[in-house]
XYZ file of C-alpha atoms in Angstrom:
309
model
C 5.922 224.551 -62.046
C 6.587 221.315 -59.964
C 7.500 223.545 -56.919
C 4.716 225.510 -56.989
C 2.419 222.623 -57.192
C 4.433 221.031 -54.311
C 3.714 224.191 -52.011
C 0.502 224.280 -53.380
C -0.590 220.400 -52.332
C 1.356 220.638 -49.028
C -1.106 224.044 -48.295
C -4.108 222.041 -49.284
C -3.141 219.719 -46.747
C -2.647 221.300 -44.523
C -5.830 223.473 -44.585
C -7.981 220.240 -45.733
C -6.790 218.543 -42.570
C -8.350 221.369 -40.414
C -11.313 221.509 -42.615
C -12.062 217.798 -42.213
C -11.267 217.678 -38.345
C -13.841 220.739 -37.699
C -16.256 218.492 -40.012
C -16.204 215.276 -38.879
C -16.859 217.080 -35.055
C -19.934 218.658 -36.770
C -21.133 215.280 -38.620
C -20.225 212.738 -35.869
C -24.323 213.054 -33.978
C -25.081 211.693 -37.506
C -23.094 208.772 -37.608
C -24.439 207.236 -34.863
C -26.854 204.227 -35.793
C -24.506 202.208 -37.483
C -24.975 198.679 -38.050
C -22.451 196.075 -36.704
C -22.025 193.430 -39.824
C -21.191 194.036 -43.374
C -23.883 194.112 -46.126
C -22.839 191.758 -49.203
C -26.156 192.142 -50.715
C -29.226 194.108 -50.896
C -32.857 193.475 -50.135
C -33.028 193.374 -54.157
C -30.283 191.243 -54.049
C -28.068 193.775 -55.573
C -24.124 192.681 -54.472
C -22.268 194.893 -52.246
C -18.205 194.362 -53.527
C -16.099 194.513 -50.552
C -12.369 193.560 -50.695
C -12.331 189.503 -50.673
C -15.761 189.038 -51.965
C -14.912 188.471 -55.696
C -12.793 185.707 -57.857
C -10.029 188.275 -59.579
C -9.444 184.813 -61.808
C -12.646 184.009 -62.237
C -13.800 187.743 -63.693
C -10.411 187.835 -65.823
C -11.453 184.295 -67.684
C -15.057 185.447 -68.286
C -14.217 188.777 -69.952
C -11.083 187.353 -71.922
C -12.737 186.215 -74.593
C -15.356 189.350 -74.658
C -12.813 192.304 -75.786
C -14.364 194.608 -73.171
C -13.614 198.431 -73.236
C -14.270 200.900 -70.561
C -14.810 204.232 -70.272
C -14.107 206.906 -67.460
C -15.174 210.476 -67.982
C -13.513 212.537 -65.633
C -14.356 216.738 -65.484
C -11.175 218.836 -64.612
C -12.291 222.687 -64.611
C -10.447 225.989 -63.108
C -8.170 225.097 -60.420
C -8.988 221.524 -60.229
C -7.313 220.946 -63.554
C -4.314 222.549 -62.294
C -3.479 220.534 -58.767
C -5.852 217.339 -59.730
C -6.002 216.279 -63.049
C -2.247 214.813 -63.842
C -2.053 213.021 -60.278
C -5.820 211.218 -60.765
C -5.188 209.788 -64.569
C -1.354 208.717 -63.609
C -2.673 206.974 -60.408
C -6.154 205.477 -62.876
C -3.825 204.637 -65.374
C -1.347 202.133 -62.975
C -4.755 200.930 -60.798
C -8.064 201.120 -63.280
C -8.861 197.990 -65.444
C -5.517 197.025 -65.579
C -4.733 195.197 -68.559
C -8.114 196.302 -69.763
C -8.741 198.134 -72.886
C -9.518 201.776 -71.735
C -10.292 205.281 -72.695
C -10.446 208.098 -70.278
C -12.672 211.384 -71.554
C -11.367 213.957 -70.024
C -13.599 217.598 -70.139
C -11.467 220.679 -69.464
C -12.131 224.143 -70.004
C -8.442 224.900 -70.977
C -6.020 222.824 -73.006
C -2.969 224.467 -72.747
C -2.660 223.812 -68.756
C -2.833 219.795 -69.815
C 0.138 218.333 -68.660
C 1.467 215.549 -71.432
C 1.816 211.835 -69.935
C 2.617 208.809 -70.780
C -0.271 206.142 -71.017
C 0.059 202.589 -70.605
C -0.451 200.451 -73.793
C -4.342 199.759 -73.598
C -4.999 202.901 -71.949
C -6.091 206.167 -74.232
C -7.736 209.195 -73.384
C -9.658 211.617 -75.333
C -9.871 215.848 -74.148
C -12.586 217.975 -74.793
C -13.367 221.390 -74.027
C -16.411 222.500 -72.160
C -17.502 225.693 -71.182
C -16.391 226.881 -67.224
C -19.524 227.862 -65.401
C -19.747 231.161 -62.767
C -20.607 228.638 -59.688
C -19.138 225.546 -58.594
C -22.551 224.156 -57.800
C -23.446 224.865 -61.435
C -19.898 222.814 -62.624
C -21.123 220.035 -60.827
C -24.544 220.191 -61.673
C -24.178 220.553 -65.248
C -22.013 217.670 -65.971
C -24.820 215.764 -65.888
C -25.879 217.344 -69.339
C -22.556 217.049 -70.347
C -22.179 213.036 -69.793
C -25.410 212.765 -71.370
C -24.552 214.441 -74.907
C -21.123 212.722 -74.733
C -22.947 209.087 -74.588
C -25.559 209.966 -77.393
C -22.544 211.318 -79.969
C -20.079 208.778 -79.507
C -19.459 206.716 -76.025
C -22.144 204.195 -76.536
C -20.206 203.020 -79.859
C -17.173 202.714 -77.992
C -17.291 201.445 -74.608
C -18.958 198.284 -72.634
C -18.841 199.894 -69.655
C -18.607 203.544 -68.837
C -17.646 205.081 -65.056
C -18.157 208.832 -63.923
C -15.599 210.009 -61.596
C -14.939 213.189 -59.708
C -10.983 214.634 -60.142
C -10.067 215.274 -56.669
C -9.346 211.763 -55.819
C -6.366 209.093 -56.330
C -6.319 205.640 -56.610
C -4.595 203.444 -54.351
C -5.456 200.022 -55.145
C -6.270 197.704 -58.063
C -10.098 198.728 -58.950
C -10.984 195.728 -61.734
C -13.540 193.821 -63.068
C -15.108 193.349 -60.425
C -16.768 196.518 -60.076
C -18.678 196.504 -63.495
C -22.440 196.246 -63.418
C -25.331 197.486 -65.182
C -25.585 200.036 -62.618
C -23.190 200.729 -60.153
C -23.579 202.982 -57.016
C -20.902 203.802 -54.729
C -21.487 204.394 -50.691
C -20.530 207.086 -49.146
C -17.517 206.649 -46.675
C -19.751 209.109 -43.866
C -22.889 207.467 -44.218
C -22.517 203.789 -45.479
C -23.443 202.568 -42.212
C -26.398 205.368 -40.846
C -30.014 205.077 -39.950
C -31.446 205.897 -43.419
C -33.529 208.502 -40.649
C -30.190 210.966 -40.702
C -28.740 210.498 -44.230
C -28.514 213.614 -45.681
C -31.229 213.441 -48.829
C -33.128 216.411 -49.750
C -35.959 216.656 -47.731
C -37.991 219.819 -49.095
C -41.169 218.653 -51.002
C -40.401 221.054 -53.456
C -37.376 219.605 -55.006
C -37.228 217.072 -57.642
C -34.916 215.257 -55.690
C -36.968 215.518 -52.217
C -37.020 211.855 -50.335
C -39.294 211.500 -47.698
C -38.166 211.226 -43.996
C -36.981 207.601 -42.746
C -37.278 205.992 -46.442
C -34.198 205.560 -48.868
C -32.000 202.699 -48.796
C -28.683 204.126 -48.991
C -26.472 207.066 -49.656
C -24.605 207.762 -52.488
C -21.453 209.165 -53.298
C -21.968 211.250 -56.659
C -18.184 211.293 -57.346
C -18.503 207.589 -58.637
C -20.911 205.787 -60.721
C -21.111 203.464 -63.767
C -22.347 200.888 -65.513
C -23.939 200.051 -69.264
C -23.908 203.282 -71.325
C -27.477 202.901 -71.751
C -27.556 203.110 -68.102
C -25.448 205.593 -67.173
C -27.292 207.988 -70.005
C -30.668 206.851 -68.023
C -28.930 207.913 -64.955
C -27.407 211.356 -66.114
C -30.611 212.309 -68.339
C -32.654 211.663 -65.167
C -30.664 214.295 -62.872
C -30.285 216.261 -65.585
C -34.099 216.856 -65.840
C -34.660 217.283 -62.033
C -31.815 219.713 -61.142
C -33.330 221.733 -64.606
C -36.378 221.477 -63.082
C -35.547 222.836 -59.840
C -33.415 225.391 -61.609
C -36.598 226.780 -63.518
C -38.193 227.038 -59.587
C -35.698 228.677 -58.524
C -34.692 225.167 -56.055
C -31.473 224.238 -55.446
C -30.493 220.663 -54.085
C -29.365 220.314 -50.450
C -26.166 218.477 -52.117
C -26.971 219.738 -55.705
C -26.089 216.609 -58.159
C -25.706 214.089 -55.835
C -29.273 214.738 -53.848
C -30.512 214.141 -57.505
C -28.423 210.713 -57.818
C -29.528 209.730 -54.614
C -33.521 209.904 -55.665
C -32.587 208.090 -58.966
C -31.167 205.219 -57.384
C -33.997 205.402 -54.888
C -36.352 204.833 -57.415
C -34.390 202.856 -60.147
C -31.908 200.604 -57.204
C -28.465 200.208 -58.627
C -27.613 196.700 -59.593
C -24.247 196.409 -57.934
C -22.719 198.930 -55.202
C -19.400 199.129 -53.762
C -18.563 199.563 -50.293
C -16.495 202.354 -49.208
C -13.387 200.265 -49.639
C -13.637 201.847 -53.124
C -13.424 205.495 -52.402
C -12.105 206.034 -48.352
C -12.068 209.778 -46.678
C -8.132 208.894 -45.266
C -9.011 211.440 -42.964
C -11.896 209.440 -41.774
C -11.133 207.013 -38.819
C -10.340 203.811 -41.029
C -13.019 201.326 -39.329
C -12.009 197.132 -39.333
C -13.973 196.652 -42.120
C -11.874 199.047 -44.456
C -9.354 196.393 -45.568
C -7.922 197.339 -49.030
C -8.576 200.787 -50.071
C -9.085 201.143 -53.739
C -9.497 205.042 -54.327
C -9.287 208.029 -51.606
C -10.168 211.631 -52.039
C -7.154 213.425 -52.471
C -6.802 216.302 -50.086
C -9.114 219.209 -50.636
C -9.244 222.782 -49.955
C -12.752 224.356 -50.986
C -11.942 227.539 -50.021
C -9.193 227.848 -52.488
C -10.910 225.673 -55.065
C -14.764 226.302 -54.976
C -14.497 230.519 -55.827
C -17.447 231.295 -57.178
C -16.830 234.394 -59.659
């Protein structure tokens, strides 16, 4: 089993590695207008958490005496449970909230590929099954539903703090206290630095998540998010609503999910975001300002992973 999934992550490498070199030729006209200077705040004075710009010591003494939990809900369906799933919550557990009370909420659509590990001694995690849809798109879309029911029946009783992470991607660094917020966007490693003129939003009037040319503040990765549970429920109900809207016009997103993140936190601006440093493209030229990398997409191979059925 370990063999296989050896020869099966050394394949995805190699494959992802071609994949990302023909797409980073194809994206580089758009990443063009880039700004010289790192943002540490917003025009809505929202922070921007790079590496450095945070007491660790400070953050630990304020939420000692507070008995903070934190949740992570993490979706691992098809073939991403199989080559993802046991590398992202062993990597979470040694990096996220350390020595912070934790459960992760892990959706599968098939328990008895769930590899059994270890945890360490705050750290729990809870499975449930969902149902595996025919399309990828509709996976990713439909979590949004998914997150939403889970908050409503039981993860607003339980956590202070509740994160939304894709599978595909490891963590490499301490990710702490520093990164909770009310509401908590993460930049996207391609685009954290464009012209908001070429970011990639959904510009069809038709769509729920449409944004209108040369407006927008920033782009948004859709494989993080967090903050409150109140928030986060705002957040998934919200895209929930426009990509079922859409749906019942027959309009699909440009970037399904995360076009309909992206017009949330256009209207509704996060109140803390974190710079790239927190979830890095390795196979993205690492730029000066990329100091401490605190999670990475793992390597990916869509044409093995996305099958559509």
């Amino acid at each position: 089993m370990e063999e296989e999934e050896e020869r099966g992550r050394k394949e995805r490498e190699r494959k992802g590695a071609r994949r990302r070199k023909r797409r980073e030729k194809e994206e580089g006209k758009h990443r063009l207008n880039f700004t010289d200077k790192n943002l540490s705040v917003t025009e809505w004075s929202a922070p921007v958490v790079w590496h450095g710009t945070y007491n660790e010591s400070v953050l630990e003494n304020y939420y000692a005496n507070r008995k903070i939990t934190v949740g992570l809900t993490v979706f691992a369906v098809g073939r991403y449970l199989q080559f993802y799933l046991h590398s992202f919550l062993s990597s979470a557990d040694k990096f996220f909230m350390v020595d912070q009370k934790v459960i992760f909420y892990v959706m599968v659509d098939n328990f008895s590929t769930i590899r059994w590990m270890p945890l360490s001694r705050l750290h729990t995690f809870k499975i449930f099954k969902i149902k595996r849809e025919e399309r990828w798109q509709d996976i990713s879309m439909v979590r949004m539903k998914i997150i939403s029911e889970h908050i409503v029946d039981h993860i607003q009783n339980e956590v202070d703090f509740l994160f939304c992470m894709d599978v595909d991607q490891i963590f490499r660094g301490k990710y702490g206290l520093e990164t909770l917020g009310e509401s908590v966007a993460q930049l996207h490693t391609y685009w954290y630095k464009a012209n908001s003129t070429v970011l990639p939003y959904e510009r069809s009037q038709l769509s729920e998540a449409y944004i209108p040319m040369g407006e927008g503040d920033f782009y948004y990765h859709a494989a993080v998010f967090g903050g409150t549970p109140i928030q986060v429920l705002n957040i998934a109900r919200e895209c929930s609503k426009g990509i079922m809207n859409d749906k019942k016009n027959n309009i699909e997103a440009v970037w399904h999910d995360e076009s309909h993140l992206n017009k949330y936190f256009f209207l509704h601006k996060p109140t803390k975001i974190l710079s790239s440093e927190y979830y890095w493209d390795l196979y993205q030229k690492r730029t000066p300002d990329i100091k401490n990398i605190k999670l990475s997409w793992d390597i990916k191979n869509y044409e093995l992973l996305r099958v559509n059925h």
